[in-house]
Amino acid sequence: MRIGFIGLGRMGSGMAANLLKAHHEVTVYNRTPEKTAPLVRQGAKAAANIAAACHGDCVITMLANDEAVEEVVMQPGGVITSLAPQACHVSCSTISVAMSQRLADAHAKANQRFVAAPVFGRPDAAAEHHLFILAAGESSAVTSVMPLLDAMGQRTFTVSAKPQDANLIKLSGNFLIGCVMESLGEAMALIGKAGLDREAYLAMLTSTLFTAPVYKTYGSMIATDTFEPAGFAASLGFKDVRLALAAAEELQVSMPFASVLRDRFLALLAHGGGDLDWSAIGRGAADDAAIG
Amino acid sequence: MRIGFIGLGRMGSGMAANLLKAHHEVTVYNRTPEKTAPLVRQGAKAAANIAAACHGDCVITMLANDEAVEEVVMQPGGVITSLAPQACHVSCSTISVAMSQRLADAHAKANQRFVAAPVFGRPDAAAEHHLFILAAGESSAVTSVMPLLDAMGQRTFTVSAKPQDANLIKLSGNFLIGCVMESLGEAMALIGKAGLDREAYLAMLTSTLFTAPVYKTYGSMIATDTFEPAGFAASLGFKDVRLALAAAEELQVSMPFASVLRDRFLALLAHGGGDLDWSAIGRGAADDAAIG
Amino acid sequence: MRIGFIGLGRMGSGMAANLLKAHHEVTVYNRTPEKTAPLVRQGAKAAANIAAACHGDCVITMLANDEAVEEVVMQPGGVITSLAPQACHVSCSTISVAMSQRLADAHAKANQRFVAAPVFGRPDAAAEHHLFILAAGESSAVTSVMPLLDAMGQRTFTVSAKPQDANLIKLSGNFLIGCVMESLGEAMALIGKAGLDREAYLAMLTSTLFTAPVYKTYGSMIATDTFEPAGFAASLGFKDVRLALAAAEELQVSMPFASVLRDRFLALLAHGGGDLDWSAIGRGAADDAAIG
Amino acid sequence: MRIGFIGLGRMGSGMAANLLKAHHEVTVYNRTPEKTAPLVRQGAKAAANIAAACHGDCVITMLANDEAVEEVVMQPGGVITSLAPQACHVSCSTISVAMSQRLADAHAKANQRFVAAPVFGRPDAAAEHHLFILAAGESSAVTSVMPLLDAMGQRTFTVSAKPQDANLIKLSGNFLIGCVMESLGEAMALIGKAGLDREAYLAMLTSTLFTAPVYKTYGSMIATDTFEPAGFAASLGFKDVRLALAAAEELQVSMPFASVLRDRFLALLAHGGGDLDWSAIGRGAADDAAIG
């Protein structure tokens, strides 16, 4: 397929590279153009502007937040005005449910197709083809882009015919990861203040009841107070908790754990920790307990 | 080894049976004597009173709470006054850190040995030799009872020389399980109120990021609103959250997630749910959101 | 002064009437024009559209929320495009800090003056000239409209030169009232479930430590489970808590009490209570405790 | 009346002095005997031990916590074994509901009378006869000691025939005060981080909606970050929140605001603030927000 790829951050670069490996014809665009060079070396074409990346069957966007999507998609010269009728926009960004719905409406009005396909995984997973992808949209549209999704991730879950449902599920997943980090942070503050070794404790947990990789990955960062370099920045983690709470508010669902996470992130950001890995919220309980 | 076993509830019966299978000589005692019959058929002797179960090298107790331990161990005619010098008491009950320390002190004063060995696992795991055991106490004491622990569980973690540390870790583990249930409850209220299928959602979660069995076990109960029969009653789950909070208070550690769990349990108990499985707290978010 | 008044809800009608009593020349406008009749009988002129209410020295708006203000002020034919240079817009609505700042910027660009003047008080207080007013804006602008503020309220506090600060303080005040309601709700659930009389309890509280009228007013509604008719609807109270949390988020301040209030409102709204008085959140603790 | 008074801390000394001023015959006892001297100079007799303070019609105790009451009342040589039949024990201490019930039972068994009479007010209020007193117990017992209560406080509220109800109400009152402190702390963190003056803000609040003295007293301490000297120590405030939560737990009532207070106190104590005034919890929100 002839596809465009917009947004070559740490996630997007790995995803675009995997599309090239799968022999798709990929035209890449990034606001700061230097990021295109490594992909061009791997066979991509570089687009001079957004429109130039929208001339194929499909354009994939992987952007930081609602504001970036608004600018890239909705502005004049953006995706909406550049994409051909019946061509498909696949939005992999983690954005708000409301923005996803706005995109769906705008594409429908422009007689274009739209699939929301947010992903689970950090940059190394993106590079290594280990992402999990949540796809939602009209059945025929999802089917048409499935080869692209397969090229980017290890497995794709088709979750709904409404694109924004994929974004809701993605946000709920990041909420669940946040809960793992906070619960481990509290538990480690407790046993740590009693004088027990946090790494041995984590090893016991992850070899018994809590075998999921998220416990190992984030637990290790919390047990060793190692929050740099950031795989996923706290400022972005905060954004996702906010979006989960916003979606919950719209549905009139209260989520007290999410409120605790929100407060942890706010305290972390207020103390200058926005660039740390988001697992740094797991340090909050230790700080409150005046642990060294 | 010649051992006594006191407390033949659903957990204790399975554990004692496994000791018999490992060819230990086991004398069993239970407050309501009918429960001894199945074990006697498997080769155990029945003791007429607590003291009669304390004549061997070691006595194991598996009781419901601090009050039961107080009565069985500390009262005249109880374990302390019945056990021989240098014999060992292995306490597998999930009790408070403070009570475990009191037991340690009382046994030391009586020149007896004491090992705290709380377990992770539900009754079926006890029967099937799948328990995980956390052992703490003086090194020589733990070593001496290791064959018994091996006979009861699939793996034993020696966590500290201070018995009460095993109880603290056990309580922290139940707190972490509680967090899994509450976080799933909130996430499922969110996606459920948006009209998405909770079981499909859970299947996606447990085949991607949240592969640990606790997510499957409890998630399934929450996704299907099935809280009977109780593997572990809400009233007991509440007790453990209380004990975790009490231990945290003693150490001056605040645990906001634990406070949320406490409130969920209180609301559940107030509405008559004490006998439901403790995963019923995962229904709280749905109730608050008026989900049918 | 020749003034326009836009927004004749229960609050605005009382405020406009007091301006007439103070012998100001008042032109009133309301989206549903029937509401102008009583004020016309008191001496007001009725404007056919927003622009017609903007021909004097000053226009006062008293609207329900950000969206209404956006429509009335920012749209073509709205206040910004209708008001003369150097004329002043006094915004009494309880709106977001961000919207207040947008208004300030838009008026500055249009060479108009802007004063934020949100009020404390329910409709009866508005009618009886008992409002407290928080005024913020450039000193000369505030001074110029002070006679109008004096005509509408019993006392005006000039709080800052930045208009949005008045809105921030107003939102913080509604947050504090919400805390009174929730704290009373929890205390009454506690003593009520012990069998004590809630009204006698409230009488004791309000004649000793908690003599402020807010304790009497809202405490009485909570003690007697009387949430209709609504002096201030729960849906509006929820809006204000949201706006306080949004402002706090912008400033990176965590407010755990505000999060509890938010969850109470969400549960109340999910159960259909949006039209009840906002003190109905004080019923939440009793519901959780299964109090009849 | 011939009365004994046990517990001459900052509260008890003022209360005993007021009994002397009202011409009662007072025998005082304190664990550290130096504290009796000022009262002896005012006309009191000093007792050499607890029993010697229990020979009159009534003995009043004003002690720090459950443990002190346990020791003074329940031990051999304590109040129970020393008081004559039909004599009355008036317990003014802020203790747990459970302990108050234990005292009631023990006195009933010993054919003695018991009145719980906890007080609202700080040491200066005790000295100046400004306390509010909550009395509970059998009607005839309460009536018989009313002259003593009138001598110690400005007003007495008879709240129930069950002594422990007075303790429950007292604890609920301290909870409500704690909520005032936390809510002001959050509001001041919010407006303070926006650059507004906290003292001017407090002056506005306390001259409009929040006129109760508790807002002025504690608000001023929070606005100026002045938590020394302590009128009521944070360690004692924490005790009362714990006892309120314990009583609520017994009644299966969840109190999310109380949980927030508990966490604030734990963080304060962990950071060495136990001897500060309890209003120092109002500093927590500012610390989380990294306000200087």
PDB file of N, CA, C and O in Angstrom, chain B residues 125-179:
ATOM      1  N   ALA B 125      -6.007 -23.835  46.096  1.00  0.00           N
ATOM      2  CA  ALA B 125      -4.543 -23.857  46.036  1.00  0.00           C
ATOM      3  C   ALA B 125      -3.965 -24.593  47.249  1.00  0.00           C
ATOM      4  O   ALA B 125      -2.957 -25.305  47.142  1.00  0.00           O
ATOM      5  N   ALA B 126      -4.607 -24.437  48.416  1.00  0.00           N
ATOM      6  CA  ALA B 126      -4.135 -25.151  49.609  1.00  0.00           C
ATOM      7  C   ALA B 126      -4.261 -26.655  49.390  1.00  0.00           C
ATOM      8  O   ALA B 126      -3.341 -27.427  49.705  1.00  0.00           O
ATOM      9  N   ALA B 127      -5.386 -27.076  48.849  1.00  0.00           N
ATOM     10  CA  ALA B 127      -5.614 -28.508  48.639  1.00  0.00           C
ATOM     11  C   ALA B 127      -4.647 -29.086  47.609  1.00  0.00           C
ATOM     12  O   ALA B 127      -4.171 -30.211  47.740  1.00  0.00           O
ATOM     13  N   GLU B 128      -4.344 -28.271  46.600  1.00  0.00           N
ATOM     14  CA  GLU B 128      -3.531 -28.767  45.483  1.00  0.00           C
ATOM     15  C   GLU B 128      -2.038 -28.493  45.632  1.00  0.00           C
ATOM     16  O   GLU B 128      -1.292 -28.573  44.660  1.00  0.00           O
ATOM     17  N   HIS B 129      -1.638 -28.096  46.827  1.00  0.00           N
ATOM     18  CA  HIS B 129      -0.204 -27.914  47.088  1.00  0.00           C
ATOM     19  C   HIS B 129       0.382 -26.761  46.262  1.00  0.00           C
ATOM     20  O   HIS B 129       1.556 -26.746  45.917  1.00  0.00           O
ATOM     21  N   HIS B 130      -0.469 -25.762  45.992  1.00  0.00           N
ATOM     22  CA  HIS B 130      -0.033 -24.639  45.169  1.00  0.00           C
ATOM     23  C   HIS B 130       0.214 -23.365  45.964  1.00  0.00           C
ATOM     24  O   HIS B 130       0.405 -22.301  45.379  1.00  0.00           O
ATOM     25  N   LEU B 131       0.173 -23.442  47.260  1.00  0.00           N
ATOM     26  CA  LEU B 131       0.366 -22.229  48.057  1.00  0.00           C
ATOM     27  C   LEU B 131       1.777 -21.661  47.904  1.00  0.00           C
ATOM     28  O   LEU B 131       2.735 -22.406  47.693  1.00  0.00           O
ATOM     29  N   PHE B 132       1.883 -20.349  48.026  1.00  0.00           N
ATOM     30  CA  PHE B 132       3.173 -19.702  48.234  1.00  0.00           C
ATOM     31  C   PHE B 132       3.255 -19.343  49.717  1.00  0.00           C
ATOM     32  O   PHE B 132       2.273 -18.871  50.296  1.00  0.00           O
ATOM     33  N   ILE B 133       4.409 -19.578  50.321  1.00  0.00           N
ATOM     34  CA  ILE B 133       4.551 -19.352  51.757  1.00  0.00           C
ATOM     35  C   ILE B 133       5.650 -18.339  52.029  1.00  0.00           C
ATOM     36  O   ILE B 133       6.710 -18.366  51.399  1.00  0.00           O
ATOM     37  N   LEU B 134       5.344 -17.406  52.940  1.00  0.00           N
ATOM     38  CA  LEU B 134       6.321 -16.400  53.373  1.00  0.00           C
ATOM     39  C   LEU B 134       6.785 -16.766  54.769  1.00  0.00           C
ATOM     40  O   LEU B 134       5.977 -16.722  55.702  1.00  0.00           O
ATOM     41  N   ALA B 135       8.042 -17.146  54.951  1.00  0.00           N
ATOM     42  CA  ALA B 135       8.505 -17.581  56.262  1.00  0.00           C
ATOM     43  C   ALA B 135       9.438 -16.554  56.871  1.00  0.00           C
ATOM     44  O   ALA B 135      10.302 -16.008  56.183  1.00  0.00           O
ATOM     45  N   ALA B 136       9.267 -16.302  58.162  1.00  0.00           N
ATOM     46  CA  ALA B 136      10.172 -15.398  58.871  1.00  0.00           C
ATOM     47  C   ALA B 136      10.338 -15.857  60.302  1.00  0.00           C
ATOM     48  O   ALA B 136       9.394 -16.323  60.941  1.00  0.00           O
ATOM     49  N   GLY B 137      11.552 -15.711  60.803  1.00  0.00           N
ATOM     50  CA  GLY B 137      11.886 -16.109  62.165  1.00  0.00           C
ATOM     51  C   GLY B 137      13.379 -16.382  62.233  1.00  0.00           C
ATOM     52  O   GLY B 137      14.097 -16.223  61.232  1.00  0.00           O
ATOM     53  N   GLU B 138      13.840 -16.800  63.402  1.00  0.00           N
ATOM     54  CA  GLU B 138      15.274 -17.107  63.529  1.00  0.00           C
ATOM     55  C   GLU B 138      15.645 -18.172  62.508  1.00  0.00           C
ATOM     56  O   GLU B 138      14.922 -19.156  62.314  1.00  0.00           O
ATOM     57  N   SER B 139      16.811 -17.992  61.934  1.00  0.00           N
ATOM     58  CA  SER B 139      17.239 -18.836  60.827  1.00  0.00           C
ATOM     59  C   SER B 139      17.139 -20.328  61.152  1.00  0.00           C
ATOM     60  O   SER B 139      16.611 -21.120  60.365  1.00  0.00           O
ATOM     61  N   SER B 140      17.598 -20.714  62.330  1.00  0.00           N
ATOM     62  CA  SER B 140      17.597 -22.146  62.663  1.00  0.00           C
ATOM     63  C   SER B 140      16.168 -22.672  62.796  1.00  0.00           C
ATOM     64  O   SER B 140      15.873 -23.808  62.416  1.00  0.00           O
ATOM     65  N   ALA B 141      15.306 -21.822  63.314  1.00  0.00           N
ATOM     66  CA  ALA B 141      13.908 -22.246  63.471  1.00  0.00           C
ATOM     67  C   ALA B 141      13.260 -22.431  62.101  1.00  0.00           C
ATOM     68  O   ALA B 141      12.575 -23.430  61.836  1.00  0.00           O
ATOM     69  N   VAL B 142      13.490 -21.469  61.206  1.00  0.00           N
ATOM     70  CA  VAL B 142      12.902 -21.574  59.871  1.00  0.00           C
ATOM     71  C   VAL B 142      13.434 -22.832  59.177  1.00  0.00           C
ATOM     72  O   VAL B 142      12.676 -23.595  58.563  1.00  0.00           O
ATOM     73  N   THR B 143      14.734 -23.063  59.294  1.00  0.00           N
ATOM     74  CA  THR B 143      15.326 -24.238  58.657  1.00  0.00           C
ATOM     75  C   THR B 143      14.697 -25.526  59.170  1.00  0.00           C
ATOM     76  O   THR B 143      14.390 -26.451  58.399  1.00  0.00           O
ATOM     77  N   SER B 144      14.473 -25.566  60.470  1.00  0.00           N
ATOM     78  CA  SER B 144      13.957 -26.807  61.068  1.00  0.00           C
ATOM     79  C   SER B 144      12.558 -27.155  60.584  1.00  0.00           C
ATOM     80  O   SER B 144      12.185 -28.317  60.539  1.00  0.00           O
ATOM     81  N   VAL B 145      11.773 -26.122  60.241  1.00  0.00           N
ATOM     82  CA  VAL B 145      10.401 -26.417  59.813  1.00  0.00           C
ATOM     83  C   VAL B 145      10.253 -26.397  58.293  1.00  0.00           C
ATOM     84  O   VAL B 145       9.148 -26.588  57.777  1.00  0.00           O
ATOM     85  N   MET B 146      11.334 -26.176  57.594  1.00  0.00           N
ATOM     86  CA  MET B 146      11.246 -26.077  56.137  1.00  0.00           C
ATOM     87  C   MET B 146      10.613 -27.312  55.482  1.00  0.00           C
ATOM     88  O   MET B 146       9.822 -27.166  54.532  1.00  0.00           O
ATOM     89  N   PRO B 147      10.914 -28.531  55.962  1.00  0.00           N
ATOM     90  CA  PRO B 147      10.242 -29.691  55.357  1.00  0.00           C
ATOM     91  C   PRO B 147       8.722 -29.617  55.465  1.00  0.00           C
ATOM     92  O   PRO B 147       7.997 -30.049  54.556  1.00  0.00           O
ATOM     93  N   LEU B 148       8.239 -29.054  56.560  1.00  0.00           N
ATOM     94  CA  LEU B 148       6.790 -28.916  56.718  1.00  0.00           C
ATOM     95  C   LEU B 148       6.245 -27.871  55.742  1.00  0.00           C
ATOM     96  O   LEU B 148       5.188 -28.066  55.123  1.00  0.00           O
ATOM     97  N   LEU B 149       6.956 -26.768  55.609  1.00  0.00           N
ATOM     98  CA  LEU B 149       6.505 -25.721  54.689  1.00  0.00           C
ATOM     99  C   LEU B 149       6.524 -26.253  53.256  1.00  0.00           C
ATOM    100  O   LEU B 149       5.586 -26.027  52.482  1.00  0.00           O
ATOM    101  N   ASP B 150       7.588 -26.992  52.939  1.00  0.00           N
ATOM    102  CA  ASP B 150       7.654 -27.585  51.598  1.00  0.00           C
ATOM    103  C   ASP B 150       6.491 -28.548  51.356  1.00  0.00           C
ATOM    104  O   ASP B 150       5.995 -28.677  50.231  1.00  0.00           O
ATOM    105  N   ALA B 151       6.087 -29.226  52.397  1.00  0.00           N
ATOM    106  CA  ALA B 151       4.973 -30.170  52.247  1.00  0.00           C
ATOM    107  C   ALA B 151       3.648 -29.456  52.018  1.00  0.00           C
ATOM    108  O   ALA B 151       2.714 -30.012  51.439  1.00  0.00           O
ATOM    109  N   MET B 152       3.555 -28.191  52.477  1.00  0.00           N
ATOM    110  CA  MET B 152       2.282 -27.477  52.380  1.00  0.00           C
ATOM    111  C   MET B 152       2.188 -26.561  51.165  1.00  0.00           C
ATOM    112  O   MET B 152       1.093 -26.254  50.707  1.00  0.00           O
ATOM    113  N   GLY B 153       3.324 -26.080  50.657  1.00  0.00           N
ATOM    114  CA  GLY B 153       3.249 -25.104  49.569  1.00  0.00           C
ATOM    115  C   GLY B 153       4.161 -25.441  48.417  1.00  0.00           C
ATOM    116  O   GLY B 153       5.054 -26.283  48.531  1.00  0.00           O
ATOM    117  N   GLN B 154       3.941 -24.765  47.293  1.00  0.00           N
ATOM    118  CA  GLN B 154       4.789 -25.024  46.122  1.00  0.00           C
ATOM    119  C   GLN B 154       6.133 -24.323  46.240  1.00  0.00           C
ATOM    120  O   GLN B 154       7.105 -24.717  45.613  1.00  0.00           O
ATOM    121  N   ARG B 155       6.176 -23.235  47.044  1.00  0.00           N
ATOM    122  CA  ARG B 155       7.439 -22.525  47.183  1.00  0.00           C
ATOM    123  C   ARG B 155       7.388 -21.663  48.441  1.00  0.00           C
ATOM    124  O   ARG B 155       6.352 -21.079  48.756  1.00  0.00           O
ATOM    125  N   THR B 156       8.508 -21.630  49.152  1.00  0.00           N
ATOM    126  CA  THR B 156       8.590 -20.827  50.363  1.00  0.00           C
ATOM    127  C   THR B 156       9.640 -19.742  50.184  1.00  0.00           C
ATOM    128  O   THR B 156      10.737 -20.013  49.707  1.00  0.00           O
ATOM    129  N   PHE B 157       9.278 -18.515  50.561  1.00  0.00           N
ATOM    130  CA  PHE B 157      10.223 -17.395  50.537  1.00  0.00           C
ATOM    131  C   PHE B 157      10.590 -17.055  51.980  1.00  0.00           C
ATOM    132  O   PHE B 157       9.708 -16.722  52.775  1.00  0.00           O
ATOM    133  N   THR B 158      11.871 -17.150  52.302  1.00  0.00           N
ATOM    134  CA  THR B 158      12.312 -16.752  53.638  1.00  0.00           C
ATOM    135  C   THR B 158      12.593 -15.265  53.590  1.00  0.00           C
ATOM    136  O   THR B 158      13.490 -14.814  52.868  1.00  0.00           O
ATOM    137  N   VAL B 159      11.801 -14.486  54.325  1.00  0.00           N
ATOM    138  CA  VAL B 159      11.821 -13.050  54.092  1.00  0.00           C
ATOM    139  C   VAL B 159      12.531 -12.226  55.162  1.00  0.00           C
ATOM    140  O   VAL B 159      12.912 -11.087  54.896  1.00  0.00           O
ATOM    141  N   SER B 160      12.706 -12.764  56.358  1.00  0.00           N
ATOM    142  CA  SER B 160      13.299 -11.934  57.415  1.00  0.00           C
ATOM    143  C   SER B 160      13.540 -12.792  58.642  1.00  0.00           C
ATOM    144  O   SER B 160      12.967 -13.878  58.789  1.00  0.00           O
ATOM    145  N   ALA B 161      14.399 -12.291  59.528  1.00  0.00           N
ATOM    146  CA  ALA B 161      14.601 -12.963  60.816  1.00  0.00           C
ATOM    147  C   ALA B 161      13.544 -12.546  61.836  1.00  0.00           C
ATOM    148  O   ALA B 161      13.417 -13.162  62.892  1.00  0.00           O
ATOM    149  N   LYS B 162      12.793 -11.502  61.525  1.00  0.00           N
ATOM    150  CA  LYS B 162      11.736 -11.048  62.451  1.00  0.00           C
ATOM    151  C   LYS B 162      10.404 -11.626  61.988  1.00  0.00           C
ATOM    152  O   LYS B 162       9.925 -11.263  60.898  1.00  0.00           O
ATOM    153  N   PRO B 163       9.784 -12.473  62.784  1.00  0.00           N
ATOM    154  CA  PRO B 163       8.549 -13.136  62.336  1.00  0.00           C
ATOM    155  C   PRO B 163       7.506 -12.171  61.780  1.00  0.00           C
ATOM    156  O   PRO B 163       6.896 -12.430  60.734  1.00  0.00           O
ATOM    157  N   GLN B 164       7.299 -11.038  62.456  1.00  0.00           N
ATOM    158  CA  GLN B 164       6.208 -10.153  62.041  1.00  0.00           C
ATOM    159  C   GLN B 164       6.399  -9.587  60.633  1.00  0.00           C
ATOM    160  O   GLN B 164       5.437  -9.130  60.008  1.00  0.00           O
ATOM    161  N   ASP B 165       7.631  -9.608  60.126  1.00  0.00           N
ATOM    162  CA  ASP B 165       7.843  -9.113  58.759  1.00  0.00           C
ATOM    163  C   ASP B 165       7.094  -9.961  57.729  1.00  0.00           C
ATOM    164  O   ASP B 165       6.630  -9.441  56.706  1.00  0.00           O
ATOM    165  N   ALA B 166       6.993 -11.257  57.984  1.00  0.00           N
ATOM    166  CA  ALA B 166       6.232 -12.107  57.054  1.00  0.00           C
ATOM    167  C   ALA B 166       4.769 -11.688  57.036  1.00  0.00           C
ATOM    168  O   ALA B 166       4.116 -11.680  55.992  1.00  0.00           O
ATOM    169  N   ASN B 167       4.248 -11.325  58.196  1.00  0.00           N
ATOM    170  CA  ASN B 167       2.852 -10.891  58.258  1.00  0.00           C
ATOM    171  C   ASN B 167       2.662  -9.564  57.549  1.00  0.00           C
ATOM    172  O   ASN B 167       1.649  -9.344  56.872  1.00  0.00           O
ATOM    173  N   LEU B 168       3.632  -8.679  57.709  1.00  0.00           N
ATOM    174  CA  LEU B 168       3.543  -7.388  57.016  1.00  0.00           C
ATOM    175  C   LEU B 168       3.516  -7.604  55.501  1.00  0.00           C
ATOM    176  O   LEU B 168       2.705  -7.005  54.791  1.00  0.00           O
ATOM    177  N   ILE B 169       4.395  -8.473  55.026  1.00  0.00           N
ATOM    178  CA  ILE B 169       4.443  -8.717  53.578  1.00  0.00           C
ATOM    179  C   ILE B 169       3.153  -9.378  53.092  1.00  0.00           C
ATOM    180  O   ILE B 169       2.608  -9.029  52.041  1.00  0.00           O
ATOM    181  N   LYS B 170       2.656 -10.304  53.872  1.00  0.00           N
ATOM    182  CA  LYS B 170       1.387 -10.935  53.505  1.00  0.00           C
ATOM    183  C   LYS B 170       0.269  -9.883  53.397  1.00  0.00           C
ATOM    184  O   LYS B 170      -0.496  -9.871  52.417  1.00  0.00           O
ATOM    185  N   LEU B 171       0.186  -9.005  54.372  1.00  0.00           N
ATOM    186  CA  LEU B 171      -0.857  -7.983  54.333  1.00  0.00           C
ATOM    187  C   LEU B 171      -0.652  -7.070  53.122  1.00  0.00           C
ATOM    188  O   LEU B 171      -1.618  -6.674  52.458  1.00  0.00           O
ATOM    189  N   SER B 172       0.593  -6.733  52.831  1.00  0.00           N
ATOM    190  CA  SER B 172       0.857  -5.881  51.664  1.00  0.00           C
ATOM    191  C   SER B 172       0.428  -6.591  50.380  1.00  0.00           C
ATOM    192  O   SER B 172      -0.034  -5.947  49.433  1.00  0.00           O
ATOM    193  N   GLY B 173       0.588  -7.900  50.347  1.00  0.00           N
ATOM    194  CA  GLY B 173       0.167  -8.658  49.167  1.00  0.00           C
ATOM    195  C   GLY B 173      -1.341  -8.624  48.988  1.00  0.00           C
ATOM    196  O   GLY B 173      -1.849  -8.446  47.875  1.00  0.00           O
ATOM    197  N   ASN B 174      -2.077  -8.775  50.075  1.00  0.00           N
ATOM    198  CA  ASN B 174      -3.531  -8.691  49.942  1.00  0.00           C
ATOM    199  C   ASN B 174      -3.976  -7.284  49.564  1.00  0.00           C
ATOM    200  O   ASN B 174      -4.940  -7.099  48.820  1.00  0.00           O
ATOM    201  N   PHE B 175      -3.249  -6.298  50.058  1.00  0.00           N
ATOM    202  CA  PHE B 175      -3.515  -4.921  49.627  1.00  0.00           C
ATOM    203  C   PHE B 175      -3.332  -4.798  48.107  1.00  0.00           C
ATOM    204  O   PHE B 175      -4.172  -4.216  47.413  1.00  0.00           O
ATOM    205  N   LEU B 176      -2.258  -5.361  47.591  1.00  0.00           N
ATOM    206  CA  LEU B 176      -2.009  -5.281  46.139  1.00  0.00           C
ATOM    207  C   LEU B 176      -3.105  -5.990  45.342  1.00  0.00           C
ATOM    208  O   LEU B 176      -3.520  -5.512  44.279  1.00  0.00           O
ATOM    209  N   ILE B 177      -3.571  -7.106  45.837  1.00  0.00           N
ATOM    210  CA  ILE B 177      -4.684  -7.795  45.166  1.00  0.00           C
ATOM    211  C   ILE B 177      -5.936  -6.911  45.201  1.00  0.00           C
ATOM    212  O   ILE B 177      -6.657  -6.781  44.216  1.00  0.00           O
ATOM    213  N   GLY B 178      -6.180  -6.314  46.360  1.00  0.00           N
ATOM    214  CA  GLY B 178      -7.319  -5.401  46.468  1.00  0.00           C
ATOM    215  C   GLY B 178      -7.232  -4.279  45.439  1.00  0.00           C
ATOM    216  O   GLY B 178      -8.238  -3.876  44.845  1.00  0.00           O
ATOM    217  N   CYS B 179      -6.029  -3.773  45.220  1.00  0.00           N
ATOM    218  CA  CYS B 179      -5.847  -2.699  44.227  1.00  0.00           C
ATOM    219  C   CYS B 179      -6.159  -3.193  42.815  1.00  0.00           C
ATOM    220  O   CYS B 179      -6.702  -2.447  41.997  1.00  0.00           O
TER     221      CYS B 179
END
